[in-house]
Coordinates of C-alpha atoms in Angstrom, one line a residue:
X1143 CA 104.1 38.1 170.9
X1144 CA 107.0 36.6 169.8
X1145 CA 108.8 36.0 173.4
X1146 CA 105.4 34.3 174.4
X1147 CA 105.3 32.3 171.6
X1148 CA 108.7 31.0 172.4
X1149 CA 108.0 30.6 175.8
X1150 CA 105.0 28.7 175.0
X1151 CA 107.0 26.3 173.3
X1152 CA 109.4 25.3 176.2
X1153 CA 106.5 25.5 178.8
X1154 CA 103.9 22.9 180.2
X1155 CA 100.7 24.3 181.8
X1156 CA 99.6 22.0 184.5
X1157 CA 95.8 22.2 186.0
X1158 CA 96.2 21.3 189.9
X1159 CA 92.9 21.6 191.3
X1160 CA 91.4 25.2 191.0
X1161 CA 95.2 26.7 190.6
X1162 CA 96.8 27.1 187.3
X1163 CA 100.5 27.3 187.1
X1164 CA 103.5 26.8 184.9
X1165 CA 106.2 24.3 185.2
X1166 CA 108.7 25.2 182.7
X1167 CA 111.0 22.2 181.3
X1168 CA 114.5 23.3 181.4
X1169 CA 116.9 20.4 182.1
X1170 CA 120.6 21.5 182.1
X1171 CA 121.6 19.3 179.4
X1172 CA 120.6 22.2 177.2
X1173 CA 117.4 20.6 175.1
X1174 CA 114.5 20.2 177.0
X1175 CA 113.4 16.8 178.3
X1176 CA 110.1 14.9 176.9
X1177 CA 107.3 17.0 178.0
X1178 CA 105.4 15.3 181.0
X1179 CA 101.9 14.0 180.6
X1180 CA 99.4 16.8 182.0
X1181 CA 97.8 14.6 184.1
X1182 CA 94.1 13.7 184.7
X1183 CA 92.8 17.2 183.4
X1184 CA 93.7 18.5 179.8
X1185 CA 96.5 21.2 179.8
X1186 CA 95.7 25.1 178.7
X1187 CA 98.5 26.7 176.9
X1188 CA 100.7 29.4 178.0
X1189 CA 99.0 32.2 176.1
X1190 CA 95.4 31.6 178.2
X1191 CA 97.0 31.6 181.8
X1192 CA 100.1 33.7 181.3
X1193 CA 98.1 36.7 182.8
X1194 CA 96.4 34.8 185.7
X1195 CA 97.6 35.6 189.4
X1196 CA 98.8 32.4 189.8
X1197 CA 101.2 32.3 187.0
X1198 CA 105.1 31.8 187.9
X1199 CA 108.0 31.7 185.5
X1200 CA 110.7 29.1 186.1
X1201 CA 113.8 31.2 187.7
X1202 CA 116.0 29.8 185.2
X1203 CA 114.0 31.0 182.1
X1204 CA 113.1 34.7 183.1
X1205 CA 114.1 36.1 179.5
X1206 CA 113.9 35.4 175.8
X1207 CA 117.8 35.6 175.7
X1208 CA 118.2 32.7 178.1
X1209 CA 115.7 30.4 176.1
X1210 CA 117.7 31.5 173.1
X1211 CA 121.1 30.4 174.7
X1212 CA 119.6 26.9 176.0
X1213 CA 117.7 26.1 173.1
X1214 CA 119.8 27.6 170.0
X1215 CA 118.6 24.9 167.4
X1216 CA 114.8 25.0 168.8
X1217 CA 114.4 28.8 168.2
X1218 CA 116.2 28.9 164.8
X1219 CA 113.7 26.5 163.8
X1220 CA 111.1 28.5 165.2
X1221 CA 112.1 31.9 163.6
X1222 CA 112.5 30.1 160.3
X1223 CA 108.7 28.7 160.8
X1224 CA 107.0 31.9 162.0
X1225 CA 109.1 34.6 159.9
X1226 CA 108.3 33.3 156.7
X1227 CA 106.0 36.2 156.5
X1228 CA 107.1 39.7 157.1
X1229 CA 105.6 42.6 159.2
X1230 CA 104.2 44.1 155.9
X1231 CA 102.1 40.9 155.5
X1232 CA 100.8 41.4 159.0
X1233 CA 99.8 44.7 158.4
X1234 CA 97.9 44.1 155.1
X1235 CA 96.2 41.4 157.1
X1236 CA 95.1 43.6 160.0
X1237 CA 93.9 46.0 157.5
X1238 CA 91.9 43.4 155.9
X1239 CA 90.4 42.4 158.9
X1240 CA 89.5 45.8 159.8
X1241 CA 87.5 46.0 156.6
X1242 CA 85.7 42.9 157.5
X1243 CA 85.0 44.2 160.7
X1244 CA 83.5 47.5 159.3
X1245 CA 81.5 45.4 156.4
X1246 CA 80.2 42.6 158.6
X1247 CA 79.6 44.6 161.6
X1248 CA 81.7 42.0 163.4
X1249 CA 82.1 41.8 167.2
X1250 CA 85.4 41.7 169.1
X1251 CA 84.6 38.0 170.3
X1252 CA 83.6 37.0 166.9
X1253 CA 86.6 38.6 165.3
X1254 CA 88.7 36.5 167.7
X1255 CA 87.1 33.1 167.1
X1256 CA 87.1 33.2 163.6
X1257 CA 89.1 31.0 161.6
X1258 CA 91.1 31.7 158.5
X1259 CA 88.3 30.4 156.3
X1260 CA 86.2 32.5 158.0
X1261 CA 88.2 35.7 158.1
X1262 CA 90.7 35.0 155.2
X1263 CA 90.8 37.2 152.1
X1264 CA 88.6 36.3 149.0
X1265 CA 89.9 37.0 145.5
X1266 CA 89.0 40.5 145.2
X1267 CA 91.0 41.1 148.3
X1268 CA 94.0 39.4 147.0
X1269 CA 93.9 41.2 143.9
X1270 CA 93.8 44.5 145.6
X1271 CA 96.8 43.9 147.9
X1272 CA 100.1 42.3 146.7
X1273 CA 101.3 41.8 150.1
X1274 CA 97.9 40.0 151.1
X1275 CA 98.6 37.8 148.1
X1276 CA 102.1 37.0 148.8
X1277 CA 100.7 35.9 152.2
X1278 CA 98.3 33.9 150.7
X1279 CA 100.8 32.1 148.8
X1280 CA 102.6 31.1 151.6
X1281 CA 99.8 28.5 152.2
X1282 CA 101.8 25.9 150.3
X1283 CA 104.2 26.1 152.7
X1284 CA 103.4 24.3 155.9
X1285 CA 104.2 25.7 159.4
X1286 CA 106.1 23.3 161.5
X1287 CA 106.6 20.7 158.4
X1288 CA 107.3 17.1 159.8
X1289 CA 106.8 18.2 163.7
X1290 CA 110.7 19.1 163.7
X1291 CA 110.3 21.8 166.0
X1292 CA 108.0 19.9 168.1
X1293 CA 110.2 17.1 168.4
X1294 CA 113.3 19.4 168.9
X1295 CA 111.2 21.1 171.8
X1296 CA 110.5 17.7 173.4
X1297 CA 107.1 16.9 171.9
X1298 CA 106.3 13.7 170.5
X1299 CA 103.2 11.9 170.7
X1300 CA 101.0 10.7 173.8
X1301 CA 98.3 12.7 175.8
X1302 CA 94.7 12.8 175.2
X1303 CA 93.8 10.8 172.2
X1304 CA 97.1 11.1 171.0
X1305 CA 97.0 15.0 170.6
X1306 CA 100.1 15.4 171.9
X1307 CA 100.8 18.0 174.8
X1308 CA 97.9 20.6 174.6
X1309 CA 100.8 23.4 175.3
X1310 CA 102.8 22.6 172.5
X1311 CA 99.9 21.7 170.1
X1312 CA 98.1 24.9 170.7
X1313 CA 101.2 27.4 170.5
X1314 CA 102.2 25.6 167.7
X1315 CA 99.0 26.3 166.0
X1316 CA 98.8 22.2 165.1
X1317 CA 101.3 20.7 163.2
X1318 CA 101.0 21.5 159.5
X1319 CA 98.5 24.8 159.7
X1320 CA 99.5 27.0 156.4
X1321 CA 101.6 30.1 157.5
X1322 CA 98.6 32.4 156.8
X1323 CA 96.5 31.1 158.9
X1324 CA 99.3 31.0 161.8
X1325 CA 99.5 34.6 161.1
X1326 CA 96.3 35.3 161.7
X1327 CA 96.2 33.2 164.8
X1328 CA 99.1 35.1 166.4
X1329 CA 97.3 38.1 165.5
X1330 CA 93.8 37.2 167.5
X1331 CA 96.3 35.9 170.4
X1332 CA 97.7 39.2 170.5
X1333 CA 94.9 41.4 170.5
X1334 CA 93.3 38.9 172.8
X1335 CA 96.5 39.8 175.0
X1336 CA 96.4 43.1 175.4
X1337 CA 92.7 44.1 175.5
X1338 CA 92.3 44.3 179.3
X1339 CA 95.8 45.9 179.4
X1340 CA 95.4 49.0 177.1
X1341 CA 93.2 50.9 179.4
X1342 CA 96.0 50.8 182.2
X1343 CA 99.0 52.2 179.9
X1344 CA 100.1 55.4 180.7
X1345 CA 100.2 56.7 177.0
X1346 CA 101.6 59.9 178.0
X1347 CA 105.1 57.9 178.1
X1348 CA 104.8 56.8 174.4
X1349 CA 107.9 58.8 173.5
X1350 CA 110.1 56.6 175.7
X1351 CA 111.2 53.1 173.9
X1352 CA 111.5 51.4 177.4
X1353 CA 107.6 51.9 178.2
X1354 CA 105.0 49.6 177.7
X1355 CA 103.5 52.5 175.7
X1356 CA 106.1 52.7 173.5
X1357 CA 106.0 49.3 172.6
X1358 CA 102.5 49.0 172.1
X1359 CA 102.8 52.0 169.6
X1360 CA 105.4 50.1 167.7
X1361 CA 102.5 47.6 167.0
X1362 CA 99.8 50.0 166.5
X1363 CA 99.5 48.6 163.1
X1364 CA 98.7 44.7 164.4
X1365 CA 95.7 46.3 166.9
X1366 CA 92.5 45.4 165.5
X1367 CA 90.1 48.4 164.9
X1368 CA 87.4 47.0 167.6
X1369 CA 90.2 47.3 170.3
X1370 CA 91.0 51.1 169.6
X1371 CA 87.6 52.2 168.7
X1372 CA 86.0 52.2 172.4
X1373 CA 88.8 54.0 174.1
X1374 CA 89.1 56.5 171.1
X1375 CA 85.3 57.1 171.2
X1376 CA 85.2 57.3 175.1
X1377 CA 88.1 59.7 175.2
X1378 CA 86.3 62.1 172.7
X1379 CA 83.0 61.9 174.6
X1380 CA 84.9 62.9 177.9
X1381 CA 86.7 65.9 176.3
X1382 CA 83.5 67.4 174.7
X1383 CA 82.5 70.8 175.4
X1384 CA 79.0 72.9 175.3
X1385 CA 79.5 75.1 172.4
X1386 CA 77.4 77.5 170.7
X1387 CA 77.4 78.2 166.9
X1388 CA 79.1 81.2 165.7
X1389 CA 78.9 83.4 162.3
X1390 CA 82.1 82.9 160.0
X1391 CA 82.0 85.8 157.3
X1392 CA 84.1 84.5 154.1
X1393 CA 84.6 86.1 150.8
X1394 CA 85.3 84.0 147.9
X1395 CA 85.4 86.9 145.7
X1396 CA 88.4 88.2 147.5
X1397 CA 90.2 84.6 147.3
X1398 CA 89.2 84.3 143.7
X1399 CA 90.8 87.9 142.9
X1400 CA 93.8 87.1 145.0
X1401 CA 94.3 83.8 143.2
X1402 CA 94.3 85.5 139.5
X1403 CA 96.3 88.5 140.2
X1404 CA 98.9 87.3 142.5
X1405 CA 102.1 85.6 141.5
X1406 CA 102.8 83.6 144.7
X1407 CA 100.9 82.0 147.3
X1408 CA 98.9 83.7 150.3
X1409 CA 101.9 83.7 152.6
X1410 CA 100.5 86.4 154.7
X1411 CA 97.3 84.3 155.4
X1412 CA 94.9 86.7 154.3
X1413 CA 93.2 86.2 151.2
X1414 CA 92.2 82.7 150.3
X1415 CA 89.0 81.1 152.0
X1416 CA 91.1 78.9 154.1
X1417 CA 93.2 82.0 155.6
X1418 CA 90.1 84.1 156.1
X1419 CA 88.9 81.3 158.5
X1420 CA 92.3 81.0 160.2
X1421 CA 92.4 84.6 160.9
X1422 CA 88.8 84.7 162.8
X1423 CA 89.2 81.0 164.3
X1424 CA 92.3 80.2 165.1
X1425 CA 92.8 82.8 168.0
X1426 CA 89.6 81.5 169.7
X1427 CA 89.8 79.1 172.7
X1428 CA 90.0 75.4 171.1
X1429 CA 87.5 74.3 173.5
X1430 CA 84.8 75.8 171.5
X1431 CA 85.9 73.2 168.6
X1432 CA 85.6 70.2 171.0
X1433 CA 82.0 69.7 170.1
X1434 CA 80.0 66.2 170.2
X1435 CA 80.1 63.6 167.6
X1436 CA 76.4 64.7 166.5
X1437 CA 77.0 68.3 165.8
X1438 CA 76.4 69.2 162.2
X1439 CA 77.6 72.4 162.2
X1440 CA 80.9 74.2 164.1
X1441 CA 80.0 77.7 162.5
X1442 CA 77.6 79.3 160.3
X1443 CA 78.8 80.5 157.1
X1444 CA 78.1 83.8 155.8
X1445 CA 79.4 83.9 152.0
X1446 CA 79.8 87.7 151.7
X1447 CA 77.8 89.1 148.4
X1448 CA 76.2 85.4 147.5
X1449 CA 72.5 84.8 148.2
X1450 CA 73.3 81.9 150.6
X1451 CA 71.3 80.7 153.8
X1452 CA 73.2 78.2 155.8
X1453 CA 71.2 75.6 156.6
X1454 CA 74.1 73.0 156.0
X1455 CA 75.2 73.4 152.4
X1456 CA 77.6 76.3 152.8
X1457 CA 79.3 74.8 155.5
X1458 CA 80.3 71.9 154.0
X1459 CA 81.3 73.8 150.7
X1460 CA 83.6 75.7 153.2
X1461 CA 85.5 72.3 153.7
X1462 CA 85.5 71.4 150.2
X1463 CA 87.2 75.0 149.4
X1464 CA 89.6 74.6 152.4
X1465 CA 91.0 71.2 150.8
X1466 CA 91.1 72.4 147.1
X1467 CA 93.2 75.7 148.1
X1468 CA 95.4 73.7 150.2
X1469 CA 96.3 71.3 147.3
X1470 CA 97.1 74.4 145.0
X1471 CA 99.8 77.1 144.7
X1472 CA 97.5 79.4 146.4
X1473 CA 98.6 78.5 149.8
X1474 CA 102.1 77.7 151.1
X1475 CA 101.5 75.0 153.1
X1476 CA 101.5 71.9 150.9
X1477 CA 103.7 71.0 148.0
X1478 CA 103.7 67.8 145.6
X1479 CA 105.7 64.7 146.1
X1480 CA 108.6 64.5 144.3
X1481 CA 107.4 61.2 142.8
X1482 CA 104.8 63.6 141.3
X1483 CA 107.3 66.1 139.9
X1484 CA 109.1 63.3 138.6
X1485 CA 106.4 61.1 137.3
X1486 CA 107.8 58.1 138.9
X1487 CA 107.3 55.6 141.8
X1488 CA 104.3 55.7 144.1
X1489 CA 101.9 58.8 145.6
X1490 CA 102.3 61.0 142.6
X1491 CA 98.8 62.6 143.2
X1492 CA 99.9 63.0 146.8
X1493 CA 100.9 66.4 148.7
X1494 CA 103.8 66.8 151.6
X1495 CA 103.8 69.5 154.3
X1496 CA 106.0 72.3 152.8
X1497 CA 109.4 72.3 154.8
X1498 CA 110.5 75.9 153.5
X1499 CA 107.0 77.2 155.1
X1500 CA 108.9 78.2 158.2
X1501 CA 107.8 81.6 159.1
X1502 CA 105.8 82.0 162.2
X1503 CA 102.5 82.7 160.4
X1504 CA 103.3 79.6 158.1
X1505 CA 103.3 77.7 161.6
X1506 CA 100.4 79.0 162.7
X1507 CA 98.7 78.5 159.7
X1508 CA 100.0 74.4 160.3
X1509 CA 98.6 74.6 163.5
X1510 CA 95.2 75.8 162.3
X1511 CA 95.3 72.9 159.9
X1512 CA 95.8 70.5 162.6
X1513 CA 92.4 72.0 164.5
X1514 CA 90.6 71.6 161.4
X1515 CA 91.6 67.7 161.0
X1516 CA 90.6 67.5 164.5
X1517 CA 87.2 69.0 163.9
X1518 CA 86.8 67.0 161.2
X1519 CA 87.4 64.0 163.4
X1520 CA 84.6 64.8 165.7
X1521 CA 82.0 65.8 163.2
X1522 CA 83.1 63.6 160.2
X1523 CA 83.0 66.4 158.1
X1524 CA 85.8 64.8 156.2
X1525 CA 88.5 66.8 154.4
X1526 CA 89.3 65.6 150.6
X1527 CA 93.3 66.1 151.4
X1528 CA 95.5 63.9 149.4
X1529 CA 98.2 63.9 152.0
X1530 CA 101.1 61.3 151.4
X1531 CA 101.3 58.6 153.8
X1532 CA 104.5 59.8 155.3
X1533 CA 102.9 62.8 156.9
X1534 CA 100.2 60.6 158.2
X1535 CA 102.4 58.4 159.6
X1536 CA 104.5 61.1 161.4
X1537 CA 101.6 62.6 162.7
X1538 CA 100.8 59.8 164.9
X1539 CA 104.3 59.5 165.9
X1540 CA 105.7 56.8 164.0
X1541 CA 109.5 57.0 163.4
X1542 CA 110.5 57.7 159.8
X1543 CA 111.9 54.9 157.6
X1544 CA 113.5 54.4 154.3
X1545 CA 110.5 53.1 152.8
X1546 CA 108.5 56.1 153.7
X1547 CA 111.2 58.4 151.8
X1548 CA 110.8 55.6 148.9
X1549 CA 107.0 56.8 148.8
X1550 CA 107.7 60.2 148.0
X1551 CA 111.0 60.2 146.3
X1552 CA 112.1 57.2 145.0
X1553 CA 114.7 58.8 142.6
X1554 CA 116.5 60.5 145.2
X1555 CA 116.6 57.0 147.4
X1556 CA 117.8 55.4 144.3
X1557 CA 120.8 58.1 143.6
X1558 CA 121.8 57.9 147.6
X1559 CA 122.0 54.1 146.9
X1560 CA 124.2 54.6 143.8
X1561 CA 126.4 57.1 145.7
X1562 CA 126.9 54.5 148.6
X1563 CA 127.8 51.6 146.0
X1564 CA 129.1 53.6 143.3
X1565 CA 132.2 51.2 142.7
X1566 CA 129.6 48.8 141.6
X1567 CA 129.3 50.9 138.2
X1568 CA 132.7 50.9 137.8
X1569 CA 133.9 54.6 139.4
X1570 CA 137.1 54.3 141.5
X1571 CA 138.4 56.9 143.8
X1572 CA 140.6 58.1 140.8
X1573 CA 137.4 59.3 138.9
X1574 CA 134.9 60.1 142.0
X1575 CA 135.4 63.7 141.3
X1576 CA 133.8 63.5 138.0
X1577 CA 130.5 62.4 139.7
X1578 CA 129.9 66.3 140.8
X1579 CA 129.0 66.1 144.3
X1580 CA 130.9 69.0 145.8
X1581 CA 130.0 69.3 149.5
X1582 CA 127.8 68.0 152.1
X1583 CA 124.9 69.9 150.9
X1584 CA 121.6 68.8 149.0
X1585 CA 118.3 70.0 147.5
X1586 CA 115.4 70.1 149.8
X1587 CA 111.9 68.9 148.9
X1588 CA 111.1 72.3 148.1
X1589 CA 114.3 72.7 145.9
X1590 CA 116.5 74.7 148.6
X1591 CA 119.9 74.1 148.7
X1592 CA 120.5 73.1 152.5
X1593 CA 123.4 71.7 154.8
X1594 CA 123.4 68.1 155.8
X1595 CA 125.7 68.3 158.5
X1596 CA 127.3 71.2 160.5
X1597 CA 129.7 73.3 158.1
X1598 CA 128.5 71.0 155.2
X1599 CA 129.2 73.9 152.5
X1600 CA 132.6 73.6 153.5
X1601 CA 133.2 69.9 153.7
X1602 CA 134.1 67.8 150.3
X1603 CA 132.3 64.6 149.4
X1604 CA 135.1 62.2 148.7
X1605 CA 135.2 58.5 147.7
X1606 CA 136.0 57.8 151.2
X1607 CA 133.1 59.5 153.0
X1608 CA 130.3 59.0 150.3
X1609 CA 128.7 56.6 152.6
X1610 CA 128.5 59.1 155.3
X1611 CA 127.0 61.7 153.0
X1612 CA 124.4 59.7 151.8
X1613 CA 123.6 58.8 155.2
X1614 CA 123.5 62.8 155.9
X1615 CA 121.7 63.2 153.2
X1616 CA 118.7 60.3 154.2
X1617 CA 118.6 61.5 157.6
X1618 CA 118.0 65.2 156.7
X1619 CA 115.2 64.1 154.6
X1620 CA 113.8 61.9 156.8
X1621 CA 113.3 64.8 159.3
X1622 CA 113.0 67.7 156.9
X1623 CA 109.3 67.9 158.1
X1624 CA 109.6 67.5 161.7
X1625 CA 108.6 71.5 162.7
X1626 CA 105.7 71.5 160.1
X1627 CA 104.5 68.1 161.6
X1628 CA 105.1 69.4 165.3
X1629 CA 102.8 72.4 164.4
X1630 CA 100.0 70.5 162.9
X1631 CA 100.2 68.1 166.1
X1632 CA 100.0 71.2 168.3
X1633 CA 96.8 72.3 166.7
X1634 CA 95.5 68.9 166.4
X1635 CA 96.2 68.0 170.2
X1636 CA 93.8 71.0 171.3
X1637 CA 90.9 69.3 169.8
X1638 CA 91.3 65.6 170.2
X1639 CA 93.5 63.4 172.5
X1640 CA 96.9 63.4 171.0
X1641 CA 98.4 60.6 173.3
X1642 CA 95.6 58.0 172.1
X1643 CA 96.7 58.6 168.2
X1644 CA 99.8 56.9 169.3
X1645 CA 97.5 53.7 169.1
X1646 CA 96.5 54.6 165.3
X1647 CA 98.4 53.8 162.3
X1648 CA 98.9 56.7 159.8
X1649 CA 96.2 55.1 157.5
X1650 CA 93.7 55.0 160.0
X1651 CA 94.1 58.6 161.0
X1652 CA 93.9 59.6 157.4
X1653 CA 90.7 57.8 157.1
X1654 CA 89.4 59.8 160.3
X1655 CA 90.4 62.8 158.9
X1656 CA 89.5 62.4 155.3
X1657 CA 87.2 59.4 154.8
X1658 CA 87.4 57.1 151.9
X1659 CA 88.6 59.0 148.7
X1660 CA 86.7 56.1 146.5
X1661 CA 82.8 57.1 146.2
X1662 CA 80.7 53.9 146.3
X1663 CA 77.7 54.5 144.1
X1664 CA 76.0 51.5 145.9
X1665 CA 76.6 52.9 149.3
X1666 CA 74.7 56.2 147.9
X1667 CA 72.3 53.9 146.3
X1668 CA 71.3 52.5 149.5
X1669 CA 70.7 55.9 151.5
X1670 CA 68.6 57.3 148.6
X1671 CA 65.1 58.3 148.6
X1672 CA 62.9 59.0 145.8
X1673 CA 60.1 62.1 145.4
X1674 CA 57.8 61.7 142.8
X1675 CA 59.5 59.2 140.9
X1676 CA 60.9 55.5 141.3
X1677 CA 64.0 53.6 141.1
X1678 CA 62.5 51.7 138.2
X1679 CA 61.9 54.7 136.0
X1680 CA 64.1 54.6 132.7
X1681 CA 65.4 58.1 133.5
X1682 CA 66.3 57.2 136.9
X1683 CA 68.1 54.1 135.7
X1684 CA 70.0 56.4 133.4
X1685 CA 71.2 58.4 136.0
X1686 CA 72.6 55.5 138.3
X1687 CA 74.2 54.3 135.1
X1688 CA 75.7 57.8 134.5
X1689 CA 77.0 58.1 138.1
X1690 CA 78.6 54.4 137.8
X1691 CA 80.3 55.3 134.6
X1692 CA 81.7 58.9 136.0
X1693 CA 85.4 58.6 137.1
X1694 CA 86.2 59.3 141.0
X1695 CA 86.8 62.8 140.0
X1696 CA 83.5 63.6 138.3
X1697 CA 81.8 61.6 141.3
X1698 CA 83.3 64.1 143.9
X1699 CA 82.5 66.9 142.0
X1700 CA 78.7 65.5 141.6
X1701 CA 78.8 65.1 145.5
X1702 CA 80.1 68.6 146.1
X1703 CA 77.2 69.9 143.6
X1704 CA 74.8 68.1 145.4
X1705 CA 76.0 68.1 149.2
X1706 CA 78.7 70.4 149.2
X1707 CA 81.2 67.7 150.2
X1708 CA 83.7 65.4 148.3
X1709 CA 83.7 62.4 150.1
X1710 CA 80.9 60.1 151.3
X1711 CA 80.4 59.1 155.2
X1712 CA 82.2 55.5 155.9
X1713 CA 78.9 53.6 155.9
X1714 CA 75.2 53.9 155.9
X1715 CA 74.7 54.8 159.5
X1716 CA 77.0 57.7 159.5
X1717 CA 74.5 59.4 157.0
X1718 CA 73.3 62.7 158.8
X1719 CA 70.9 63.3 155.5
X1720 CA 69.7 60.8 153.1
X1721 CA 70.4 61.5 149.2
X1722 CA 66.7 62.9 147.5
X1723 CA 66.1 62.1 143.9
X1724 CA 63.3 64.5 142.8
X1725 CA 60.9 64.9 140.0
X1726 CA 61.7 67.9 137.7
X1727 CA 58.7 69.4 136.1
X1728 CA 59.9 71.8 133.7
X1729 CA 59.4 70.9 130.0
X1730 CA 61.2 70.1 127.6
X1731 CA 63.4 68.3 130.2
X1732 CA 66.3 68.6 127.6
X1733 CA 66.4 72.3 127.7
X1734 CA 67.6 72.3 131.3
X1735 CA 69.9 71.3 133.8
X1736 CA 69.3 69.3 136.9
X1737 CA 69.1 71.5 140.0
X1738 CA 70.7 70.7 143.5
X1739 CA 69.2 72.0 146.9
X1740 CA 72.9 71.4 148.6
X1741 CA 71.6 72.0 152.1
X1742 CA 69.4 69.4 152.1
X1743 CA 71.4 66.8 149.9
X1744 CA 68.5 66.9 147.2
X1745 CA 68.3 66.8 143.5
X1746 CA 65.5 67.8 140.9
X1747 CA 66.3 65.5 138.1
X1748 CA 64.7 66.4 134.3
X1749 CA 63.3 63.3 132.4
X1750 CA 66.3 63.2 129.6
X1751 CA 65.8 61.9 126.7
X1752 CA 68.7 59.6 126.4
X1753 CA 71.6 58.6 128.5
X1754 CA 74.2 61.0 126.4
X1755 CA 71.8 64.0 127.2
X1756 CA 71.8 62.9 131.0
X1757 CA 75.7 62.8 131.2
X1758 CA 76.1 65.8 129.0
X1759 CA 73.6 68.0 131.1
X1760 CA 75.1 66.6 134.7
X1761 CA 78.6 67.0 133.6
X1762 CA 78.2 70.5 132.8
X1763 CA 76.3 71.2 135.9
X1764 CA 78.7 69.7 138.3
X1765 CA 82.0 71.8 136.9
X1766 CA 80.1 75.0 136.2
X1767 CA 77.2 75.6 138.6
X1768 CA 79.2 75.5 142.0
X1769 CA 77.9 79.0 143.4
X1770 CA 75.4 78.6 146.1
X1771 CA 73.3 81.8 145.1
X1772 CA 69.8 80.6 145.0
X1773 CA 68.3 81.4 148.5
X1774 CA 65.7 84.1 148.5
X1775 CA 65.1 84.0 152.4
X1776 CA 65.6 87.0 154.6
X1777 CA 69.2 85.6 155.8
X1778 CA 70.2 85.1 152.0
X1779 CA 69.0 88.7 150.9
X1780 CA 71.4 90.1 153.7
X1781 CA 74.3 88.0 153.0
X1782 CA 73.9 89.0 149.1
X1783 CA 73.8 92.8 150.4
X1784 CA 76.9 92.7 152.1
X1785 CA 79.0 92.9 148.8
X1786 CA 81.7 90.6 147.8
X1787 CA 84.4 91.8 150.1
X1788 CA 84.2 94.1 153.3

């Protein structure tokens, strides 16, 4: 994008009849001469014609390096002009655009043609995103102030109606346009330029930095979702398989007994509900899980010893239980971030892949986790996982960075920076031995003492090699999850096209697997039906008031109580069932709890006398009534007759 921008600045596009071609103004004097008049027809700028067959480069300007050599001052001014914003600002802006696309159902053409006034963030968006706020604050810094860059590149007046050369005017986003608007303009041009190229890119070459796929992957955070979604949906459709539902027998009693009696995690992968599913499903042909997007259930759940008939509720409950077990001490696959352990920095509530889980069974369980993620993507049966952003970034092939490490272990990164610059704290070579660094070892994320260099235990950290030691620790921590990430990717790649994931950011993958953690009550209300009651009744209004006052954790528990899942679909059209609020006939109502029909997303709501009673009864129900044990059908009775365990 930068190359196109700079080259556009030193080019004039001339329209000659029906053929478009580019004449680059490059006299030998170093600075370009004044741009010639475009003639009788208005010029088109470079970004719109550079992909046409008639396009030709001037032989003296075949690469950006030559541009920089010939026009150093102009390029320096351009860098200053367009680099006031940083990459994080662009990423935040693209995330905002993607949210607007989803919220307003915008088309790709509409996004490309929208101005900053149409598409820019509002006040609430700025409050929610510090990076967007910083970008917005650049509004006062005008791009190309005074037209100095344009003059340096041979601009000047003239042209059609005093507009100046169209090529220069277009590529400079018009003299005096705000920086934030220029960033949006650049992102629109970037997405327009690659729209027709993406289907022809060999994404199997994504691991090679020299490939176009590699460059495209590095820019994944700058690509609008509307550009990626059709490719992804098409690939999922092409890899679907005709499958049939199979029975999955699970004993929640066995899992509860192990969890209460064992002093460690289920390393053998045999006892917890996730482990039982792993033992039955991981050896199956992965093609059985490549189901169509409209599939509601991949398997039929049989909760042994429970009177449950799976019409959807028990199936969704298994997914909630997988996530609950994964983020606990019952399974060895995930551990808390060091930031969470130390109560410092960001992502304290997040989890990391356990780098100490290295046995063959552990690696296969990670592979099964990847398969579940793939199923979640295909069926939109989201997993309520709070995995750290660093892991999602690694899963889509993003190279690890210092910022990623800060996001999970801020104290460690601060310590390494202090070691590198320890002289700033008054520690000289004479007193360095008192610091306590003995060898090239460190504690891993799971608190194992590990070498960070070959023979590290026998190598002493000195004042002279302290920076090398800090670099070794940093590199180790960047790559300590590699084996676990690779196992998850191996499983994920059997269900969804892995190469296409290189076009998505880690946050986008997280959304595909987990949905949004925030439960939007307005969205839930928009898909609600009423049976023998209405939205205008007092107790119904009290119900919605209570839900709005609930925390996100309480809302998730309510959703699990009524639907067997912990997160809502992304939008109203993605709901496979509408929420039904039903009349409860028994009296007196204050003596009863609400009754949920999890398979059908229904809730029988008593007419409680006060809001306080409503809140108390619902809270007790959602946290204490999680058994699915009230189906009096033949299937339910057979499941109950099996007993709690085989």
